[in-house]
């Protein structure tokens, strides 16, 4: 190790930094074109962080601006629209469908049951096995749908073995990122980086070109998660046997009885609820031993009726005041009492994924009862629980919703990509060995065709979609809903921005400015700076945006330093898949944020040491494997 360190420090540096910097300034002169492109980059970054519109819509505005400003951006209409026909965009689109085929086969749920047998409730062992399993699967298919499929399995495992899901879900997200670095198909970032690499230096990534580096990252990351990381990850959620109790609903669910002098006798429940101004809902009507579930609109109130009402105490007391309604002494409601299994009604949790239409909508706009025949009972928003004024609550990706649903509704929600159903019991899942073999065979064929250069990855992946549909592994009407169109729009919108960065000399100018700051350092240190800067950037904006912005700059810097541009491209690519510092920089972090009940600072606490560790490890092994 000492020899390695000495060799790094003694690498060639710029002999005369001042002379070299003056030479760079003469080569790359700041001009109006560069100023406009830099302004556009800053505008996009600010909008991505602020998010006044969905990120996909912001990205779609980029080609428009590039054409409007074409005298300065040097981008033609064809170049502005090139993102839609780009190989990376098509391949990423296809990967969503291939991943869904794997999910539909039931293999994920089957693996989940095996984890419980292997770990026997040992928390650290669960972290290790889940991380290994997630990383291996995420290396073959896109890592985002892998996490979406694994969240229910992990939360169910945690509930059954009395382990806090918080201890397992950050490792799930991080391991999916490690796995995504092992093959070309692991993440959309790799596919996009491959396309940019081909355009800039004529060297697209092969399927397993950087697998050896990915294995190193995976091994280092796994060791960190089961040692240092294990102690840093907090146990934010402690599971109860009762979801109603876990969501602290005892002060918000009450059983009341209608007396013979009630002013509500004969009133229609639907009309009654409609005219209530406050946040109060009637969930259940119990009459003479028979229970009636929502919708209760046509039911009229009779003497002796018992109602289960969701409201805070103040609202409830105001509602029943002088209306001949009595709060029952046994009014404490449990999950078992709220559920009606003989009528197929149960309490479940669902997660709002980052691409869900629910994001930025409020409860009133979604209207769960009319749209899904479900009652919204409570919400876990990050570390906090929301019970009051739910009608005005605005959903965010990562929120966990506590719903009272029917059996039919549960099946609909499982098939709806706007939700991740967090409570899918293994005993109810229909394993289909034929589909498991078929889906794995199709994905394996796509990987094989691309790896052997028989056909481009985009064409092989499109063929995989057709095969999934023809074999009924994925239903044809599912295909359009499966695709995360925000990711597709993001790629299509930002790819031409990368072209503008190159065409106007902006990449070379940005590279020269970075070299002014780091030009006297050894190349291994400069490589580490690019890695760390990209990793921090991707924690604030998207991973794909980081790749589009940073790869041209990295190649420009490598060319000006006389270094290996492929090494710099790899550093940026791996850093873009290393978003450990915030829950908002990467889709998988956002997906586990709510189910884990995490605080924002938890990701900084757990992710910062890992980020620094990989900022050292990745440049060292790039140097060893490819040279710089």
Coordinates of C-alpha atoms in Angstrom, one line a residue:
X1 CA 0.0 0.0 0.0
X2 CA 2.9 2.4 0.8
X3 CA 4.4 1.7 -2.6
X4 CA 1.0 2.6 -4.2
X5 CA 0.7 5.8 -2.3
X6 CA 4.3 6.9 -3.3
X7 CA 3.5 6.1 -6.9
X8 CA 0.4 8.2 -6.8
X9 CA 2.1 11.2 -5.3
X10 CA 5.0 10.9 -7.7
X11 CA 2.7 10.9 -10.8
X12 CA 3.4 13.5 -13.5
X13 CA 2.1 17.0 -12.6
X14 CA 2.1 20.2 -14.6
X15 CA 5.8 21.2 -14.7
X16 CA 5.1 24.9 -14.7
X17 CA 1.5 25.5 -13.6
X18 CA 1.5 29.2 -14.3
X19 CA 2.8 28.8 -17.9
X20 CA 0.3 26.0 -18.5
X21 CA -2.6 28.0 -17.2
X22 CA -1.7 30.9 -19.5
X23 CA -1.6 28.5 -22.4
X24 CA -5.1 27.2 -21.5
X25 CA -6.5 30.7 -21.4
X26 CA -5.1 31.3 -24.9
X27 CA -6.8 28.2 -26.1
X28 CA -10.2 28.6 -24.5
X29 CA -11.4 32.2 -24.5
X30 CA -14.6 33.2 -22.7
X31 CA -17.2 34.5 -25.2
X32 CA -20.9 35.2 -25.6
X33 CA -21.7 31.6 -26.6
X34 CA -20.1 30.2 -23.5
X35 CA -21.8 32.8 -21.3
X36 CA -25.2 31.9 -22.7
X37 CA -24.7 28.1 -22.3
X38 CA -23.4 28.6 -18.7
X39 CA -26.4 30.8 -17.9
X40 CA -28.7 28.0 -19.3
X41 CA -26.9 25.4 -17.2
X42 CA -27.3 27.5 -14.1
X43 CA -31.0 28.1 -14.9
X44 CA -31.6 24.3 -15.3
X45 CA -29.8 23.6 -12.1
X46 CA -31.8 26.2 -10.1
X47 CA -35.1 24.9 -11.6
X48 CA -34.1 21.3 -10.8
X49 CA -33.4 22.2 -7.1
X50 CA -36.5 24.5 -6.8
X51 CA -38.8 22.3 -8.9
X52 CA -41.6 24.8 -9.8
X53 CA -42.5 22.2 -12.4
X54 CA -41.9 18.4 -12.6
X55 CA -38.3 17.7 -13.6
X56 CA -39.4 16.1 -16.8
X57 CA -41.2 19.2 -17.9
X58 CA -38.2 21.4 -17.0
X59 CA -35.9 19.1 -19.1
X60 CA -38.3 19.3 -22.1
X61 CA -38.0 23.1 -22.1
X62 CA -34.2 22.7 -22.7
X63 CA -34.4 21.8 -26.5
X64 CA -36.8 24.7 -27.0
X65 CA -34.4 27.2 -25.4
X66 CA -31.5 25.7 -27.3
X67 CA -33.2 26.3 -30.7
X68 CA -34.5 29.7 -29.7
X69 CA -30.9 30.6 -28.8
X70 CA -29.3 28.7 -31.7
X71 CA -27.2 31.6 -33.0
X72 CA -25.2 31.2 -29.7
X73 CA -25.8 27.6 -28.7
X74 CA -24.9 26.2 -32.1
X75 CA -27.8 23.7 -31.9
X76 CA -30.0 22.8 -34.9
X77 CA -33.5 21.5 -34.6
X78 CA -32.3 18.0 -35.5
X79 CA -29.7 18.2 -32.7
X80 CA -32.3 19.6 -30.2
X81 CA -34.6 16.6 -30.9
X82 CA -31.8 14.0 -31.0
X83 CA -32.5 13.0 -27.4
X84 CA -35.8 11.4 -28.4
X85 CA -34.1 9.0 -30.8
X86 CA -31.0 8.5 -28.8
X87 CA -29.9 4.9 -28.1
X88 CA -29.7 5.7 -24.4
X89 CA -33.3 7.0 -24.2
X90 CA -34.6 3.9 -26.1
X91 CA -32.6 1.4 -24.0
X92 CA -33.6 3.0 -20.7
X93 CA -37.3 3.0 -21.8
X94 CA -37.1 -0.7 -22.6
X95 CA -35.4 -1.5 -19.3
X96 CA -38.5 -0.4 -17.3
X97 CA -40.6 -3.1 -19.2
X98 CA -37.9 -5.8 -18.8
X99 CA -37.7 -5.1 -15.0
X100 CA -41.5 -5.3 -14.8
X101 CA -41.4 -8.8 -16.4
X102 CA -39.0 -9.9 -13.6
X103 CA -41.4 -8.4 -11.0
X104 CA -44.4 -10.1 -12.4
X105 CA -42.8 -13.5 -12.3
X106 CA -42.9 -13.5 -8.5
X107 CA -39.2 -14.3 -8.1
X108 CA -38.6 -11.2 -5.9
X109 CA -41.2 -12.4 -3.3
X110 CA -39.8 -15.9 -3.5
X111 CA -36.3 -14.5 -2.7
X112 CA -37.8 -12.6 0.2
X113 CA -39.0 -15.7 1.8
X114 CA -35.6 -17.3 1.5
X115 CA -33.9 -14.3 3.2
X116 CA -35.9 -14.9 6.3
X117 CA -34.9 -18.5 6.4
X118 CA -31.2 -17.6 5.8
X119 CA -30.9 -14.8 8.4
X120 CA -33.2 -16.2 11.2
X121 CA -34.0 -12.7 12.4
X122 CA -30.4 -11.6 12.8
X123 CA -30.5 -7.9 11.9
X124 CA -26.9 -7.5 10.7
X125 CA -27.2 -10.7 8.6
X126 CA -30.4 -9.3 7.1
X127 CA -28.4 -6.1 6.1
X128 CA -25.7 -8.3 4.4
X129 CA -28.0 -10.7 2.6
X130 CA -30.4 -7.9 1.4
X131 CA -27.5 -5.9 0.2
X132 CA -25.9 -8.8 -1.7
X133 CA -29.2 -9.8 -3.3
X134 CA -30.2 -6.3 -4.2
X135 CA -26.8 -5.6 -5.7
X136 CA -26.7 -8.8 -7.8
X137 CA -30.3 -8.2 -9.2
X138 CA -29.6 -4.5 -9.8
X139 CA -26.6 -5.3 -11.9
X140 CA -28.8 -7.1 -14.5
X141 CA -31.9 -4.8 -14.6
X142 CA -32.5 -1.1 -13.8
X143 CA -31.9 -0.5 -10.1
X144 CA -34.9 1.8 -9.6
X145 CA -37.6 -0.9 -10.2
X146 CA -35.5 -3.3 -8.2
X147 CA -35.9 -1.1 -5.1
X148 CA -39.6 -0.6 -5.9
X149 CA -40.1 -4.4 -5.9
X150 CA -37.9 -5.0 -2.9
X151 CA -39.5 -2.4 -0.5
X152 CA -42.6 -4.6 0.2
X153 CA -40.4 -7.7 0.7
X154 CA -38.0 -5.8 3.1
X155 CA -40.8 -4.2 5.1
X156 CA -42.7 -7.5 5.5
X157 CA -39.4 -9.2 6.5
X158 CA -38.8 -6.5 9.1
X159 CA -42.3 -6.7 10.5
X160 CA -42.2 -10.5 10.8
X161 CA -38.8 -10.6 12.4
X162 CA -39.4 -7.6 14.7
X163 CA -36.6 -5.6 13.1
X164 CA -36.8 -1.8 12.5
X165 CA -37.2 -1.3 8.7
X166 CA -35.0 1.8 9.1
X167 CA -32.0 -0.5 9.6
X168 CA -32.7 -2.3 6.3
X169 CA -34.0 0.3 3.8
X170 CA -30.9 2.6 3.5
X171 CA -28.8 -0.5 2.8
X172 CA -31.4 -1.5 0.2
X173 CA -31.1 1.8 -1.6
X174 CA -27.3 2.1 -1.4
X175 CA -26.8 -1.6 -2.5
X176 CA -28.9 -0.9 -5.6
X177 CA -26.5 1.9 -6.5
X178 CA -23.5 -0.4 -5.9
X179 CA -25.1 -3.1 -8.1
X180 CA -26.0 -0.5 -10.8
X181 CA -22.2 0.1 -11.3
X182 CA -21.4 -3.5 -12.3
X183 CA -22.9 -3.7 -15.8
X184 CA -24.1 -1.4 -18.6
X185 CA -27.7 -2.2 -17.8
X186 CA -27.5 -1.5 -14.0
X187 CA -28.7 2.1 -14.3
X188 CA -29.9 4.6 -16.9
X189 CA -26.7 6.6 -16.0
X190 CA -24.4 3.9 -17.4
X191 CA -26.4 3.7 -20.7
X192 CA -26.4 7.5 -21.0
X193 CA -22.7 7.8 -20.2
X194 CA -21.9 5.1 -22.7
X195 CA -23.6 7.1 -25.5
X196 CA -21.8 10.3 -24.5
X197 CA -18.5 8.4 -24.3
X198 CA -19.1 7.0 -27.8
X199 CA -19.8 10.5 -29.1
X200 CA -16.8 12.2 -27.5
X201 CA -14.0 9.6 -27.8
X202 CA -15.6 6.9 -30.0
X203 CA -15.6 4.4 -27.1
X204 CA -19.1 3.1 -26.0
X205 CA -19.1 0.9 -22.9
X206 CA -19.3 -2.8 -23.5
X207 CA -21.7 -4.8 -21.2
X208 CA -19.0 -5.8 -18.7
X209 CA -16.3 -3.2 -19.4
X210 CA -16.2 -1.7 -15.9
X211 CA -17.6 -4.8 -14.0
X212 CA -14.3 -5.3 -12.2
X213 CA -14.4 -1.7 -10.8
X214 CA -18.1 -2.2 -10.0
X215 CA -17.2 -5.4 -8.0
X216 CA -14.7 -3.4 -6.0
X217 CA -17.2 -0.7 -5.2
X218 CA -19.8 -3.3 -4.3
X219 CA -17.4 -5.1 -1.9
X220 CA -16.2 -1.9 -0.2
X221 CA -19.8 -0.6 0.1
X222 CA -21.1 -3.9 1.5
X223 CA -18.2 -4.0 4.1
X224 CA -19.1 -0.4 5.1
X225 CA -22.9 -1.2 5.5
X226 CA -22.3 -4.2 7.7
X227 CA -19.7 -2.5 9.9
X228 CA -19.6 1.3 10.2
X229 CA -22.8 2.0 8.4
X230 CA -24.7 -0.6 10.5
X231 CA -23.9 1.4 13.7
X232 CA -24.7 4.8 12.1
X233 CA -28.2 3.9 10.7
X234 CA -30.8 4.8 13.3
X235 CA -33.9 2.6 14.1
X236 CA -36.5 5.3 13.4
X237 CA -39.5 3.0 13.2
X238 CA -40.3 0.4 15.8
X239 CA -43.0 -2.0 14.3
X240 CA -46.1 -2.7 16.3
X241 CA -48.4 -5.7 15.7
X242 CA -51.1 -3.1 15.0
X243 CA -50.7 -0.5 12.2
X244 CA -53.4 1.7 13.9
X245 CA -51.3 1.8 17.0
X246 CA -48.1 2.2 15.0
X247 CA -49.5 5.3 13.3
X248 CA -50.6 6.7 16.7
X249 CA -54.3 6.8 15.7
X250 CA -55.8 6.2 19.1
X251 CA -56.8 9.9 19.4
X252 CA -58.2 10.0 15.9
X253 CA -60.5 6.9 15.7
X254 CA -63.5 6.7 17.9
X255 CA -66.7 4.5 18.2
X256 CA -69.9 6.4 18.9
X257 CA -73.6 5.3 19.3
X258 CA -76.7 7.1 18.0
X259 CA -79.3 7.6 20.7
X260 CA -83.0 7.8 20.3
X261 CA -83.1 11.6 20.8
X262 CA -80.4 12.3 18.2
X263 CA -81.0 15.1 15.7
X264 CA -79.2 13.0 13.1
X265 CA -81.9 10.3 12.9
X266 CA -83.1 9.8 9.3
X267 CA -80.3 11.8 7.8
X268 CA -78.4 10.5 4.8
X269 CA -74.7 9.7 5.8
X270 CA -73.4 10.9 2.4
X271 CA -75.1 14.3 2.7
X272 CA -74.1 14.6 6.3
X273 CA -70.4 14.1 5.6
X274 CA -70.5 16.3 2.5
X275 CA -71.7 19.3 4.6
X276 CA -69.3 18.8 7.4
X277 CA -66.7 21.6 7.1
X278 CA -64.1 20.1 9.4
X279 CA -61.8 17.1 8.9
X280 CA -64.2 14.3 9.9
X281 CA -64.9 11.0 8.2
X282 CA -67.3 8.1 8.9
X283 CA -65.4 4.9 8.2
X284 CA -67.9 2.2 9.3
X285 CA -71.5 1.7 10.2
X286 CA -72.4 -1.1 12.6
X287 CA -76.2 -1.9 12.8
X288 CA -77.6 -4.9 14.7
X289 CA -74.4 -7.0 14.5
X290 CA -74.0 -6.2 10.7
X291 CA -71.2 -4.0 9.4
X292 CA -71.4 -1.7 6.5
X293 CA -68.3 -0.3 4.9
X294 CA -67.7 2.6 2.6
X295 CA -69.3 3.9 0.5
X296 CA -72.0 4.7 3.0
X297 CA -73.6 7.6 1.0
X298 CA -77.1 6.0 0.7
X299 CA -77.3 4.8 4.3
X300 CA -79.6 6.7 6.7
X301 CA -78.9 7.0 10.4
X302 CA -81.1 5.0 12.7
X303 CA -81.4 4.7 16.5
X304 CA -78.8 2.4 18.0
X305 CA -76.4 2.7 15.0
X306 CA -72.7 2.6 15.9
X307 CA -70.3 4.6 13.8
X308 CA -66.5 4.5 13.6
X309 CA -65.4 8.1 13.1
X310 CA -62.0 9.4 12.1
X311 CA -61.4 12.9 13.6
X312 CA -59.3 14.6 16.3
X313 CA -60.9 14.9 19.7
X314 CA -61.8 18.6 19.3
X315 CA -63.5 18.1 16.0
X316 CA -65.4 15.0 17.2
X317 CA -66.6 16.8 20.4
X318 CA -67.8 19.7 18.3
X319 CA -69.6 17.4 15.9
X320 CA -71.5 15.4 18.5
X321 CA -72.3 18.4 20.7
X322 CA -76.1 18.4 21.4
X323 CA -76.8 15.8 18.7
X324 CA -77.7 12.9 20.8
X325 CA -74.5 10.9 20.2
X326 CA -72.6 9.0 22.8
X327 CA -68.9 8.1 22.8
X328 CA -68.7 4.5 23.8
X329 CA -66.5 3.5 26.7
X330 CA -64.9 0.8 24.5
X331 CA -64.2 3.3 21.8
X332 CA -60.5 2.4 21.5
X333 CA -60.2 1.1 17.9
X334 CA -57.6 -1.5 16.9
X335 CA -56.5 -2.6 13.4
X336 CA -58.3 -5.9 13.9
X337 CA -61.5 -4.0 14.8
X338 CA -61.1 -1.6 11.9
X339 CA -60.6 -4.4 9.4
X340 CA -63.4 -6.6 8.3
X341 CA -61.7 -9.7 6.8
X342 CA -65.0 -11.5 6.2
X343 CA -66.0 -8.6 3.9
X344 CA -62.4 -8.5 2.4
X345 CA -61.5 -5.1 4.0
X346 CA -58.0 -4.5 5.5
X347 CA -55.6 -1.8 6.5
X348 CA -52.5 -1.5 4.3
X349 CA -49.5 0.8 3.7
X350 CA -48.6 2.2 0.3
X351 CA -45.6 4.3 -0.7
X352 CA -45.8 7.2 -3.2
X353 CA -42.9 6.6 -5.7
X354 CA -41.2 9.5 -7.3
X355 CA -43.0 9.2 -10.7
X356 CA -46.5 8.9 -9.2
X357 CA -49.2 11.3 -10.3
X358 CA -50.0 11.9 -6.6
X359 CA -46.9 14.0 -6.2
X360 CA -47.8 17.7 -5.7
X361 CA -51.5 16.8 -5.5
X362 CA -53.6 17.1 -2.3
X363 CA -55.9 14.6 -0.8
X364 CA -59.0 16.3 -1.9
X365 CA -57.8 16.3 -5.6
X366 CA -57.0 12.6 -5.5
X367 CA -60.2 11.6 -3.7
X368 CA -59.3 8.0 -2.7
X369 CA -62.9 7.0 -1.9
X370 CA -64.3 7.8 -5.4
X371 CA -61.2 6.8 -7.4
X372 CA -60.0 3.7 -5.5
X373 CA -62.8 2.8 -3.1
X374 CA -60.3 3.3 -0.2
X375 CA -60.2 5.5 2.9
X376 CA -57.1 7.4 3.8
X377 CA -56.5 7.1 7.5
X378 CA -53.0 8.5 8.1
X379 CA -49.8 9.5 6.4
X380 CA -46.1 9.1 7.3
X381 CA -44.2 12.1 5.9
X382 CA -40.5 11.5 6.4
X383 CA -40.0 11.1 10.2
X384 CA -43.5 12.6 11.1
X385 CA -47.0 11.3 11.1
X386 CA -49.9 13.4 9.7
X387 CA -53.5 13.0 11.0
X388 CA -55.1 16.4 11.0
X389 CA -56.5 18.3 8.0
X390 CA -55.6 15.5 5.6
X391 CA -57.9 16.9 2.9
X392 CA -55.4 19.8 2.4
X393 CA -52.3 17.6 2.7
X394 CA -50.1 17.7 -0.5
X395 CA -48.4 14.4 -1.3
X396 CA -44.6 14.1 -1.9
X397 CA -42.6 11.2 -3.3
X398 CA -41.6 8.9 -0.5
X399 CA -44.8 9.5 1.6
X400 CA -46.4 6.4 3.1
X401 CA -50.2 6.2 3.2
X402 CA -52.2 4.2 5.6
X403 CA -55.3 3.0 3.7
X404 CA -58.4 1.0 4.6
X405 CA -59.2 -0.9 1.4
X406 CA -61.2 -3.7 0.0
X407 CA -59.7 -6.9 -1.5
X408 CA -60.5 -5.7 -5.0
X409 CA -58.9 -2.3 -4.3
X410 CA -55.8 -4.0 -3.0
X411 CA -55.4 -5.9 -6.3
X412 CA -55.9 -2.7 -8.3
X413 CA -53.3 -0.9 -6.2
X414 CA -50.8 -3.7 -6.7
X415 CA -51.1 -3.3 -10.4
X416 CA -50.9 0.5 -10.3
X417 CA -47.5 2.0 -10.8
X418 CA -48.5 5.1 -8.9
X419 CA -48.2 3.1 -5.7
X420 CA -45.8 0.7 -4.1
X421 CA -48.0 -1.6 -1.9
X422 CA -46.0 -2.2 1.3
X423 CA -47.9 -5.1 2.7
X424 CA -48.0 -8.0 0.2
X425 CA -48.2 -11.2 2.1
X426 CA -46.1 -14.0 0.6
X427 CA -48.8 -16.6 1.2
X428 CA -51.2 -14.7 -1.1
X429 CA -48.7 -14.3 -3.9
X430 CA -49.1 -16.5 -7.0
X431 CA -45.7 -17.9 -8.0
X432 CA -45.3 -18.7 -11.6
X433 CA -42.3 -20.9 -12.3
X434 CA -42.9 -20.6 -16.1
X435 CA -42.9 -16.9 -16.0
X436 CA -39.8 -16.9 -13.8
X437 CA -37.9 -18.9 -16.4
X438 CA -39.3 -16.9 -19.3
X439 CA -38.5 -13.5 -17.8
X440 CA -35.0 -14.5 -16.8
X441 CA -34.4 -16.0 -20.2
X442 CA -35.5 -12.9 -22.0
X443 CA -33.4 -10.5 -19.9
X444 CA -30.5 -13.0 -20.2
X445 CA -30.9 -13.0 -24.0
X446 CA -30.9 -9.1 -24.1
X447 CA -27.7 -9.1 -22.0
X448 CA -26.1 -11.8 -24.2
X449 CA -26.9 -10.2 -27.5
X450 CA -25.5 -6.8 -26.4
X451 CA -22.5 -8.3 -24.6
X452 CA -21.5 -10.3 -27.8
X453 CA -22.1 -7.2 -30.0
X454 CA -24.6 -9.1 -32.0
X455 CA -26.9 -6.1 -31.9
X456 CA -27.0 -2.7 -30.2
X457 CA -28.3 -2.6 -26.6
X458 CA -31.3 -0.4 -27.7
X459 CA -32.4 -2.9 -30.4
X460 CA -31.9 -5.9 -28.1
X461 CA -33.9 -4.3 -25.3
X462 CA -36.7 -3.4 -27.7
X463 CA -36.8 -7.0 -28.8
X464 CA -37.0 -7.9 -25.1
X465 CA -40.2 -5.8 -24.8
X466 CA -41.8 -7.7 -27.7
X467 CA -40.8 -11.0 -26.2
X468 CA -42.2 -10.0 -22.7
X469 CA -45.6 -9.1 -24.3
X470 CA -45.7 -12.1 -26.7
X471 CA -45.1 -14.5 -23.8
X472 CA -47.7 -12.7 -21.6
X473 CA -45.1 -12.0 -19.0
X474 CA -46.0 -8.4 -19.3
X475 CA -49.5 -7.4 -20.5
X476 CA -49.6 -5.2 -23.6
X477 CA -51.8 -2.6 -21.8
X478 CA -49.2 -2.4 -18.9
X479 CA -46.3 -1.3 -21.1
X480 CA -47.3 2.4 -21.3
X481 CA -47.9 2.7 -17.6
X482 CA -44.7 0.9 -16.6
X483 CA -42.4 3.4 -18.3
X484 CA -41.3 6.2 -16.1
X485 CA -41.9 9.0 -18.6
X486 CA -40.2 11.6 -16.4
X487 CA -36.9 9.8 -16.7
X488 CA -37.4 9.5 -20.5
X489 CA -38.2 13.2 -20.8
X490 CA -35.2 14.0 -18.6
X491 CA -32.9 12.1 -21.0
X492 CA -34.5 13.4 -24.1
X493 CA -34.3 17.0 -22.9
X494 CA -30.8 17.0 -21.4
X495 CA -28.9 15.1 -24.1
X496 CA -28.9 18.1 -26.5
X497 CA -27.7 20.3 -23.7
X498 CA -24.6 18.1 -23.5
X499 CA -24.1 18.6 -27.3
X500 CA -24.3 22.4 -26.8
X501 CA -21.8 22.3 -24.0
X502 CA -19.3 20.6 -26.4
X503 CA -20.2 22.6 -29.6
X504 CA -19.7 26.0 -28.0
X505 CA -16.5 25.2 -26.2
X506 CA -18.2 25.5 -22.8
X507 CA -16.8 22.1 -21.8
X508 CA -13.2 23.1 -22.6
X509 CA -13.7 26.5 -20.8
X510 CA -15.1 24.8 -17.6
X511 CA -12.3 22.2 -17.7
X512 CA -9.6 25.0 -18.0
X513 CA -11.1 26.8 -15.0
X514 CA -11.0 23.6 -12.9
X515 CA -7.4 22.9 -14.0
X516 CA -6.5 26.4 -12.8
X517 CA -7.5 25.3 -9.4
X518 CA -6.1 21.8 -9.4
X519 CA -3.5 21.8 -12.2
X520 CA -0.5 21.5 -9.7
X521 CA -2.0 18.3 -8.1
X522 CA -1.1 14.8 -9.2
X523 CA -3.5 13.3 -11.8
X524 CA -4.9 10.8 -9.2
X525 CA -5.9 13.8 -7.0
X526 CA -7.5 15.6 -9.9
X527 CA -9.4 12.4 -10.8
X528 CA -10.6 12.3 -7.1
X529 CA -11.8 15.9 -7.3
X530 CA -13.9 15.1 -10.4
X531 CA -15.4 12.1 -8.6
X532 CA -16.2 14.0 -5.4
X533 CA -17.6 17.1 -7.2
X534 CA -19.8 14.9 -9.4
X535 CA -21.0 12.9 -6.4
X536 CA -22.0 16.1 -4.5
X537 CA -23.7 17.5 -7.6
X538 CA -25.7 14.3 -8.1
X539 CA -26.9 14.5 -4.5
X540 CA -28.6 17.8 -5.4
X541 CA -29.8 17.2 -9.0
X542 CA -30.4 14.0 -10.9
X543 CA -27.8 11.5 -11.7
X544 CA -28.4 11.7 -15.4
X545 CA -28.1 15.5 -15.4
X546 CA -24.8 15.2 -13.6
X547 CA -23.5 12.9 -16.3
X548 CA -24.6 15.2 -19.1
X549 CA -23.0 18.2 -17.5
X550 CA -19.8 16.6 -16.2
X551 CA -18.6 14.1 -18.8
X552 CA -17.8 16.7 -21.5
X553 CA -15.9 18.8 -18.8
X554 CA -14.0 15.7 -17.6
X555 CA -13.0 14.8 -21.2
X556 CA -11.9 18.4 -21.8
X557 CA -9.8 18.4 -18.7
X558 CA -8.2 15.0 -19.5
X559 CA -7.3 16.2 -23.0
X560 CA -5.8 19.4 -21.7
X561 CA -3.8 17.5 -19.1
X562 CA -2.7 14.8 -21.5
X563 CA -4.5 12.2 -19.4
X564 CA -6.6 9.2 -20.3
X565 CA -10.1 10.6 -21.0
X566 CA -11.7 7.2 -20.5
X567 CA -10.5 7.2 -16.9
X568 CA -12.1 10.6 -16.3
X569 CA -15.4 9.4 -17.9
X570 CA -15.5 6.4 -15.6
X571 CA -14.9 8.6 -12.5
X572 CA -17.8 10.8 -13.4
X573 CA -20.1 7.8 -14.3
X574 CA -19.4 6.0 -11.0
X575 CA -19.8 9.2 -9.0
X576 CA -23.2 9.9 -10.6
X577 CA -24.4 6.6 -9.2
X578 CA -23.0 7.5 -5.7
X579 CA -25.7 9.7 -4.4
X580 CA -25.5 8.9 -0.7
X581 CA -25.7 12.3 0.9
X582 CA -29.4 13.3 0.6
X583 CA -32.8 11.6 0.1
X584 CA -33.6 13.8 -2.9
X585 CA -30.6 13.2 -5.2
X586 CA -31.5 9.7 -6.3
X587 CA -34.8 8.0 -6.9
X588 CA -34.1 5.0 -4.7
X589 CA -33.2 7.2 -1.7
X590 CA -36.5 9.0 -2.1
X591 CA -38.4 5.7 -2.3
X592 CA -37.1 4.5 1.1
X593 CA -37.3 7.8 2.8
X594 CA -40.9 7.5 4.0
X595 CA -41.0 3.8 4.7
X596 CA -37.9 4.1 6.8
X597 CA -39.2 7.1 8.7
X598 CA -35.8 8.8 8.2
X599 CA -34.7 12.3 8.9
X600 CA -32.9 14.2 6.2
X601 CA -29.7 14.2 8.3
X602 CA -29.7 10.4 8.5
X603 CA -28.5 10.3 4.9
X604 CA -25.7 12.8 5.6
X605 CA -24.6 10.9 8.7
X606 CA -24.6 7.5 6.9
X607 CA -23.6 8.7 3.5
X608 CA -20.8 11.1 4.1
X609 CA -18.2 8.6 5.3
X610 CA -19.1 6.2 2.5
X611 CA -18.8 9.1 0.0
X612 CA -15.3 10.0 1.2
X613 CA -14.2 6.4 1.3
X614 CA -15.3 5.8 -2.4
X615 CA -13.7 9.1 -3.4
X616 CA -10.4 7.5 -2.5
X617 CA -11.1 3.9 -3.6
X618 CA -12.6 4.6 -7.1
X619 CA -9.7 6.8 -8.4
X620 CA -7.1 4.4 -7.1
X621 CA -8.7 1.4 -8.8
X622 CA -9.3 3.3 -12.0
X623 CA -5.6 4.1 -12.0
X624 CA -4.7 0.4 -11.4
X625 CA -7.1 -1.0 -14.0
X626 CA -6.9 1.6 -16.8
X627 CA -4.2 4.1 -15.9
X628 CA -4.5 7.8 -16.1

